[in-house]
Coordinates of C-alpha atoms and ligand atoms in Angstrom, one line a residue:
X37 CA 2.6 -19.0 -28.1
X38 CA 1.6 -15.9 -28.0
X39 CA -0.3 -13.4 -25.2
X40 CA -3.1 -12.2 -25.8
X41 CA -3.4 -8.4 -25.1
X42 CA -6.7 -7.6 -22.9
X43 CA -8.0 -4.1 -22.6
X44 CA -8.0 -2.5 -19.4
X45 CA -7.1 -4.0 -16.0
X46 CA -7.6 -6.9 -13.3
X47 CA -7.9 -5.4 -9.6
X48 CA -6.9 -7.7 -7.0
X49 CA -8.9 -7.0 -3.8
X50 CA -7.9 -6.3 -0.3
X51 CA -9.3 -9.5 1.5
X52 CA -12.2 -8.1 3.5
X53 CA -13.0 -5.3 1.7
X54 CA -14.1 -6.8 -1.6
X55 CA -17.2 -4.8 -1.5
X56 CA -15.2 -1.3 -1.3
X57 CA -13.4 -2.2 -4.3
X58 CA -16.2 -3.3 -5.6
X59 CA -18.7 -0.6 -5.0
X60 CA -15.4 1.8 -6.3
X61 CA -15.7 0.0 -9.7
X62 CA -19.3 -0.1 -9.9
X63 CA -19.1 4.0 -9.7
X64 CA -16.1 4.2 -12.4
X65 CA -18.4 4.1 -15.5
X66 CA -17.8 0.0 -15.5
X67 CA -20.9 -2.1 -16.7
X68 CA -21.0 -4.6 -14.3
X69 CA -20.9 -7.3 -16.6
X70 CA -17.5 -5.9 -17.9
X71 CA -15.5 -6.7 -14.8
X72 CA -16.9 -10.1 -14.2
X73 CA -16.5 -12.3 -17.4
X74 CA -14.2 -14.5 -16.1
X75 CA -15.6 -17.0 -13.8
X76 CA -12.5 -18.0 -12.1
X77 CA -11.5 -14.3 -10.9
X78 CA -13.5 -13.6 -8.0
X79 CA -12.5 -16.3 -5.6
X80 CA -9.6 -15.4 -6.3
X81 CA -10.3 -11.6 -5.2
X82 CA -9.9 -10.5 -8.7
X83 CA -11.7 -7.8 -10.3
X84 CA -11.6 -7.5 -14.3
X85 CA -12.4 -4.4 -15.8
X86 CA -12.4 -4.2 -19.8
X87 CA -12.0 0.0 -19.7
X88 CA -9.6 2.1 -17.4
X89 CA -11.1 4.2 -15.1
X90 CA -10.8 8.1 -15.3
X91 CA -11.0 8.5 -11.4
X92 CA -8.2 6.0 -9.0
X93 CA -9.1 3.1 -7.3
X94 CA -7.8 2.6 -3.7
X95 CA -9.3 -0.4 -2.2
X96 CA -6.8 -2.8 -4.5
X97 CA -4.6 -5.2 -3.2
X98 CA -2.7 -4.9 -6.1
X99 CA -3.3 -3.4 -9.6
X100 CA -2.6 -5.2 -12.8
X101 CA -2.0 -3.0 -15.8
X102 CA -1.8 -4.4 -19.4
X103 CA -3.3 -7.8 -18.6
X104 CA -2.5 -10.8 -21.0
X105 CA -4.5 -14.1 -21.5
X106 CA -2.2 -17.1 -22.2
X107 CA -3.7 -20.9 -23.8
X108 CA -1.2 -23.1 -23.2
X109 CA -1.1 -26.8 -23.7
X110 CA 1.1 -28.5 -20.7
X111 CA 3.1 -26.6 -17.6
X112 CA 6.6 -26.3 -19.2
X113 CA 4.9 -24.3 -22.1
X114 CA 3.3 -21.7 -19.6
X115 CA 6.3 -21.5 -17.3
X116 CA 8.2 -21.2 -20.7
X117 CA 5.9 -18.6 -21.6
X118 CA 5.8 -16.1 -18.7
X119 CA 9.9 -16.8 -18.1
X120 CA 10.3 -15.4 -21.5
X121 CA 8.6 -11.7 -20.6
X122 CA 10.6 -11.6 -17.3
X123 CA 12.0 -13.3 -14.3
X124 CA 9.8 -12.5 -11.6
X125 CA 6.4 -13.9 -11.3
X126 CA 4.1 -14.6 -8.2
X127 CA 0.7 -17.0 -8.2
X128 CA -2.4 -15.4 -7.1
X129 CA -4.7 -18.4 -7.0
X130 CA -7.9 -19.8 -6.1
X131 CA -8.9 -23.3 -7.9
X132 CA -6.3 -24.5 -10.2
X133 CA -3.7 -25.2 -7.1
X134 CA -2.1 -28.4 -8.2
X135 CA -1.5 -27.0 -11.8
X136 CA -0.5 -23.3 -10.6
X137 CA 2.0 -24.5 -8.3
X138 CA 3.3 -26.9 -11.1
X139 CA 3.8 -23.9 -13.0
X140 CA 5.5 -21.8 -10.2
X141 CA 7.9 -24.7 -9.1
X142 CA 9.1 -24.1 -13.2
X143 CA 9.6 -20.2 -12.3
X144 CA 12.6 -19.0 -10.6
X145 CA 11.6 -19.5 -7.1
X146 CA 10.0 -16.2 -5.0
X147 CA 11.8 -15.0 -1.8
X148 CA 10.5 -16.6 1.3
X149 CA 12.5 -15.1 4.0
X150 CA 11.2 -11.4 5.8
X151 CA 12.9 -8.7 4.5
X152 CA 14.9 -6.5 6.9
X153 CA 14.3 -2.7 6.9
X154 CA 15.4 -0.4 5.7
X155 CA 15.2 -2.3 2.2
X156 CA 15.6 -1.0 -0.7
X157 CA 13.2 -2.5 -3.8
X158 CA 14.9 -4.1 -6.4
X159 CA 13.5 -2.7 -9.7
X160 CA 12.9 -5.9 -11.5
X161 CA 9.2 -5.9 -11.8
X162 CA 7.3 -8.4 -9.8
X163 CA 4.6 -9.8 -12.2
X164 CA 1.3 -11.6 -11.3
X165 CA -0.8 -14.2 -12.7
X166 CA -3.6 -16.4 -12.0
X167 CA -5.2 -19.3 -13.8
X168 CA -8.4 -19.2 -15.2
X169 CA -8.7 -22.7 -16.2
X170 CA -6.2 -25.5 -16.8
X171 CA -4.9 -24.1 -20.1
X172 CA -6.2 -20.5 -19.4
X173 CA -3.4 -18.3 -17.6
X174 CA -4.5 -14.4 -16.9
X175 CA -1.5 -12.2 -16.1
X176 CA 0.3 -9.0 -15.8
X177 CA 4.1 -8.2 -16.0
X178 CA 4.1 -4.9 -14.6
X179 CA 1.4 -4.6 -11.8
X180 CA 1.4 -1.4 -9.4
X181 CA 1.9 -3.4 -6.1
X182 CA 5.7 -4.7 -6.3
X183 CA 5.9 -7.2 -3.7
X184 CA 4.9 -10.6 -4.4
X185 CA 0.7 -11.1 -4.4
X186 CA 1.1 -7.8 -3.0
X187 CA 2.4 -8.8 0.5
X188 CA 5.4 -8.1 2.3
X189 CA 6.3 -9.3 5.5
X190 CA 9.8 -7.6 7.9
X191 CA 11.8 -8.9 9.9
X192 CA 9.7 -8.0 13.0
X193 CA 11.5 -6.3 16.6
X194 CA 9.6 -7.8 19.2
X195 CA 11.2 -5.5 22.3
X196 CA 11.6 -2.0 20.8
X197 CA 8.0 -1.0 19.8
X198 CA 5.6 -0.1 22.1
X199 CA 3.5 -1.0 18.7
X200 CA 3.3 -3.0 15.6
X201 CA 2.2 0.4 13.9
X202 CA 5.8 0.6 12.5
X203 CA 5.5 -2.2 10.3
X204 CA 2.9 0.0 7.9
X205 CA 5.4 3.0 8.2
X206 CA 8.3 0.6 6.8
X207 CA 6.1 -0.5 4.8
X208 CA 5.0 3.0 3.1
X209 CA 9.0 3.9 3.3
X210 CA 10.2 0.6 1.2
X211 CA 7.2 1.6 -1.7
X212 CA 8.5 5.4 -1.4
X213 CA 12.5 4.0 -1.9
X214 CA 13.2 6.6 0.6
X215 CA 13.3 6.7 4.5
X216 CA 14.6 9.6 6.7
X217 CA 18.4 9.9 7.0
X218 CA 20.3 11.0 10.1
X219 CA 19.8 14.4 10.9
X220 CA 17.0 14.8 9.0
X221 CA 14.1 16.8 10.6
X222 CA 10.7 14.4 11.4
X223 CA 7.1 14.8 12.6
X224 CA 5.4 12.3 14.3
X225 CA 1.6 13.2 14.7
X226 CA 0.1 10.8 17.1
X227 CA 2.6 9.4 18.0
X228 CA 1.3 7.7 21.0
X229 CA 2.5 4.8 22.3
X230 CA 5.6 5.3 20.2
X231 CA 5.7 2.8 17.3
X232 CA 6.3 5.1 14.2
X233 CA 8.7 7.3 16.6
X234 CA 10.8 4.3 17.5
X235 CA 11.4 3.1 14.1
X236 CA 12.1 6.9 12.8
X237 CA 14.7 7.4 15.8
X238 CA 16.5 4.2 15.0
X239 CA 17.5 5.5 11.7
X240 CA 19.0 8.3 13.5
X241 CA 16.5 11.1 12.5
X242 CA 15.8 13.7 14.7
X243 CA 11.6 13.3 16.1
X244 CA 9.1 15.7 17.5
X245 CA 6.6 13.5 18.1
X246 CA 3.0 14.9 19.1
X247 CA -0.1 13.2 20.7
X248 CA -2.1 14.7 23.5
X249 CA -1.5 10.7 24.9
X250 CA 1.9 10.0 26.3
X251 CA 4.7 8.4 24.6
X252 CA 6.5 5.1 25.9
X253 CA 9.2 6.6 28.2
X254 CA 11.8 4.3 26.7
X255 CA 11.2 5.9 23.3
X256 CA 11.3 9.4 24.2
X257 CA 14.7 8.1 26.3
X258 CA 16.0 7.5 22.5
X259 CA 18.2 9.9 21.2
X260 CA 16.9 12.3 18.5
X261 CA 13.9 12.2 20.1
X262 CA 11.3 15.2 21.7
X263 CA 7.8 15.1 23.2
X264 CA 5.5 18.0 23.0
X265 CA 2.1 16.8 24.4
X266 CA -0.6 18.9 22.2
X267 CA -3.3 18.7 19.8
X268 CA -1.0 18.1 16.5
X269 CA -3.6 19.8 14.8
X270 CA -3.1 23.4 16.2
X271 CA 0.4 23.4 16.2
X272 CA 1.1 26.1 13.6
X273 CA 3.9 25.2 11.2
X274 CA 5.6 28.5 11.4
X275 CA 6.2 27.4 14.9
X276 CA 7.5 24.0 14.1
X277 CA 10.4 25.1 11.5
X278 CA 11.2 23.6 8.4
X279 CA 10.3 19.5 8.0
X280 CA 11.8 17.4 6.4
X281 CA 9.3 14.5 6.6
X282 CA 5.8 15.0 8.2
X283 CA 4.0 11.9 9.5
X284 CA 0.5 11.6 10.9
X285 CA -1.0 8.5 12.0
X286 CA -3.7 10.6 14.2
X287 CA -7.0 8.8 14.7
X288 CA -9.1 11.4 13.0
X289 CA -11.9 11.9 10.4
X290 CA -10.3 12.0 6.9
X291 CA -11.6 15.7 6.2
X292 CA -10.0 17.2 9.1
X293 CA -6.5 15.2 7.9
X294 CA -6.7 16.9 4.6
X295 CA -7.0 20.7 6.2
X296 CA -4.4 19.8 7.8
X297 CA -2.2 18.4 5.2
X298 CA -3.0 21.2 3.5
X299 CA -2.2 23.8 5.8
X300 CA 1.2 22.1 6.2
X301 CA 1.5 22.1 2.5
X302 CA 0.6 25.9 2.2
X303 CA 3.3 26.8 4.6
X304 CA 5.8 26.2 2.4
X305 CA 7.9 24.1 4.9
X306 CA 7.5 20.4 4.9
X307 CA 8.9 18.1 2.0
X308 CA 8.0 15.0 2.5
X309 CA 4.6 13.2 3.7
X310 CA 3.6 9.9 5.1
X311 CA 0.1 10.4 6.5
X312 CA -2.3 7.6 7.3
X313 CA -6.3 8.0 6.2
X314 CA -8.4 6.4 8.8
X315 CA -11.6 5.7 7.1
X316 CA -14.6 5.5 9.3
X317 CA -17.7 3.2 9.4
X318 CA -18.5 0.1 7.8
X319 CA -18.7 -0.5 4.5
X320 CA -20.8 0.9 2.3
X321 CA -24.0 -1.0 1.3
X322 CA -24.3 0.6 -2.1
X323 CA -22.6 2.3 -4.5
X324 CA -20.2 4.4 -2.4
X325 CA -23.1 4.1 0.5
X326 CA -21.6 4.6 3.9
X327 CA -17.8 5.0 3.1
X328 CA -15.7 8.5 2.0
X329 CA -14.2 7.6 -1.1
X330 CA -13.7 11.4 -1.5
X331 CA -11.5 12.7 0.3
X332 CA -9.1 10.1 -0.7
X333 CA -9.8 11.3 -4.2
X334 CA -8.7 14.8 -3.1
X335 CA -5.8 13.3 -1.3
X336 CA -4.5 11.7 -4.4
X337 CA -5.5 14.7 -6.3
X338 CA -2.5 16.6 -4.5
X339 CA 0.6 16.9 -6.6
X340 CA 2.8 14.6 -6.5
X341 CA 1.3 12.1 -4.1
X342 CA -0.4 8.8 -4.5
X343 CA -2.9 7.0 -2.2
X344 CA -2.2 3.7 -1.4
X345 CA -3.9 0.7 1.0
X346 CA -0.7 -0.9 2.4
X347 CA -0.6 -4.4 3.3
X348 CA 0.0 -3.7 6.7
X349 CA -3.1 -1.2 6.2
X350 CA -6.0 -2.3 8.1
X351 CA -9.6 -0.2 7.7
X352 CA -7.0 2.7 6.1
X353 CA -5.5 4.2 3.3
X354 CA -1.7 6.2 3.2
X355 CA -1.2 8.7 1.8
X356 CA 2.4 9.4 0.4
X357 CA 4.0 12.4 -1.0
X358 CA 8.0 12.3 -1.9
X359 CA 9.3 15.4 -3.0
Ligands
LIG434 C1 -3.2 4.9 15.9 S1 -2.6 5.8 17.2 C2 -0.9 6.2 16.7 C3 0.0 5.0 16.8 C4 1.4 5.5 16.6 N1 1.7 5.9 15.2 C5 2.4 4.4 16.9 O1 3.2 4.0 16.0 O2 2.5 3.9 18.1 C6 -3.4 7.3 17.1 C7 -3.0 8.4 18.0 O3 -3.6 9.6 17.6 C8 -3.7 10.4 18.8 N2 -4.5 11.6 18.5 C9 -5.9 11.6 18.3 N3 -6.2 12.9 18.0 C10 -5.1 13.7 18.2 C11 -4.8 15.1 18.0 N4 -5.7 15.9 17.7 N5 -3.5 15.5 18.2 C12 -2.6 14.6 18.5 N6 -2.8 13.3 18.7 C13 -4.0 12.8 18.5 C14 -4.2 9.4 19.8 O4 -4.0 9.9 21.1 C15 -3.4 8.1 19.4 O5 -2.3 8.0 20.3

């Protein structure tokens, strides 16, 4: 049995914002037709789109490249099948249940437990498949997203955080397969209450954290850690010294994130970036109606970055730079 190669790719939504992914499709060139043929997919949040797209697409869930189409007569054969392109392999489904889990129960079985941080990512790839009908299986081996479905859930501290705002910092560290290391110098623009702070402290960094808003005093208690009460965004970096990791999780328009970020790049003195992009109003009605999808563009147009909606992202993109 063999796979059948499909052009292009299958775009696995973020649930709720369907339409964003949807209206970033519609712009890409895509005949709308194109990305719908399959009439399984979009219950299942899945996109399909026969051509890859010359600009990115942010609002995915999860991105699967070099999709396959599998026939296959009974459950051992399509177990048998994706077992013999790789170990790992996680459902996304939406009718099919009592068959797909058939099939996964004949697949080596996917972690259930929370991961502790820091993690590092095993590089085995994480594949992802769905089922179109009962002998109709729609995959990809090597999808961007490499948790399984695209979710990942931590081992949560319920008394150190003043916020649950550190789980989508761990979050954007474990993808990045690097976090700060003691010593190292850190950031933390609007900080306020203290979430990304805390869990940048614990790993023994040292913290400027910024926010015109106080920080939890039990934080700024924490050792490696220093609270300047300012607007983060007039602080001049030839005042703040060289940076080893810049974070910004201000609450701010997306345009006056990028001067920033670029400002900060221009100087010459901060590596690394993990900078969250709050996107403002609802979402758009038509073809990239109310939402910015450009200054994400720009964002992921920046050397050496890439734009990503987390798991633990909510109406918000990150963007990550690793040097
Ligand atoms: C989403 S909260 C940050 C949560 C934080 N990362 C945590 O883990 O607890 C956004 C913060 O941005 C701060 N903020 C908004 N504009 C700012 C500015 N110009 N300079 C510094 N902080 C700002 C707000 O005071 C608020 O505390």
């Amino acid at each position: 049995m063999i796979p059948e190669r499909l052009p292009g790719r299958v775009y696995q939504a973020v649930p709720g914002f369907e339409d964003h992914l949807s209206c970033e499709l519609g712009t890409l060139g895509h005949e709308r037709q194109e990305y719908a043929p399959f009439n399984e997919l979009k219950g299942a949040g899945l996109y399909y789109a026969a051509s890859d797209p010359s600009l990115p697409v942010f609002w995915a869930r999860n991105i699967w490249r070099e999709p396959f189409l599998l026939n296959f007569a009974t459950i051992s054969e399509a177990a048998g099948a994706l077992r013999a392109i790789q170990r790992n392999w996680a459902p996304v489904l939406c009718t099919q249940f009592r068959r797909g889990a058939l099939i996964a129960a004949k697949l080596p079985p996917l972690p259930e437990k929370r991961r502790p941080f820091p993690w590092l990512l095993p590089k085995e790839p994480m594949g992802a498949w769905t089922l179109l009908d009962p002998h109709t299986l729609l995959g990809s081996a090597a999808p961007d997203n490499p948790f399984p479905g695209g979710v990942i859930e931590f081992e949560e501290d319920r008394e150190g955080p003043p916020s649950r705002a550190y789980l989508k910092l761990w979050e954007a560290l474990v993808r990045a397969r690097r976090w700060p290391v003691p010593g190292e110098r850190c950031l933390d623009a609007g900080a306020s209450p203290g979430g990304w702070t805390w869990a940048l402290a614990k790993l023994g960094a040292e913290v400027l954290s910024v926010d015109r808003a106080p920080l939890e005093p039990r934080v700024e208690a924490m050792p490696g850690v220093r609270y300047q009460r300012h607007d983060a965004f007039t602080l001049s970096p030839g005042d703040l010294g060289p940076l080893d990791w810049v974070f910004c999780d201000v609450a701010c328009y997306p345009q006056r994130l990028f001067g920033w970020v670029e400002k900060m790049l221009g100087s010459g003195l901060c590596r690394n970036f993990v900078c969250t992009i709050k996107m403002q109003g609802g979402p758009p009605s038509g073809p990239l109606g109310g939402g910015d999808f450009d200054t994400p563009r720009r964002f992921a147009a920046l050397p050496g970055g890439q734009v990503l909606h987390l798991y633990h992202n909510k109406h918000e993109l990150t963007w990550i730079r690793i040097q």
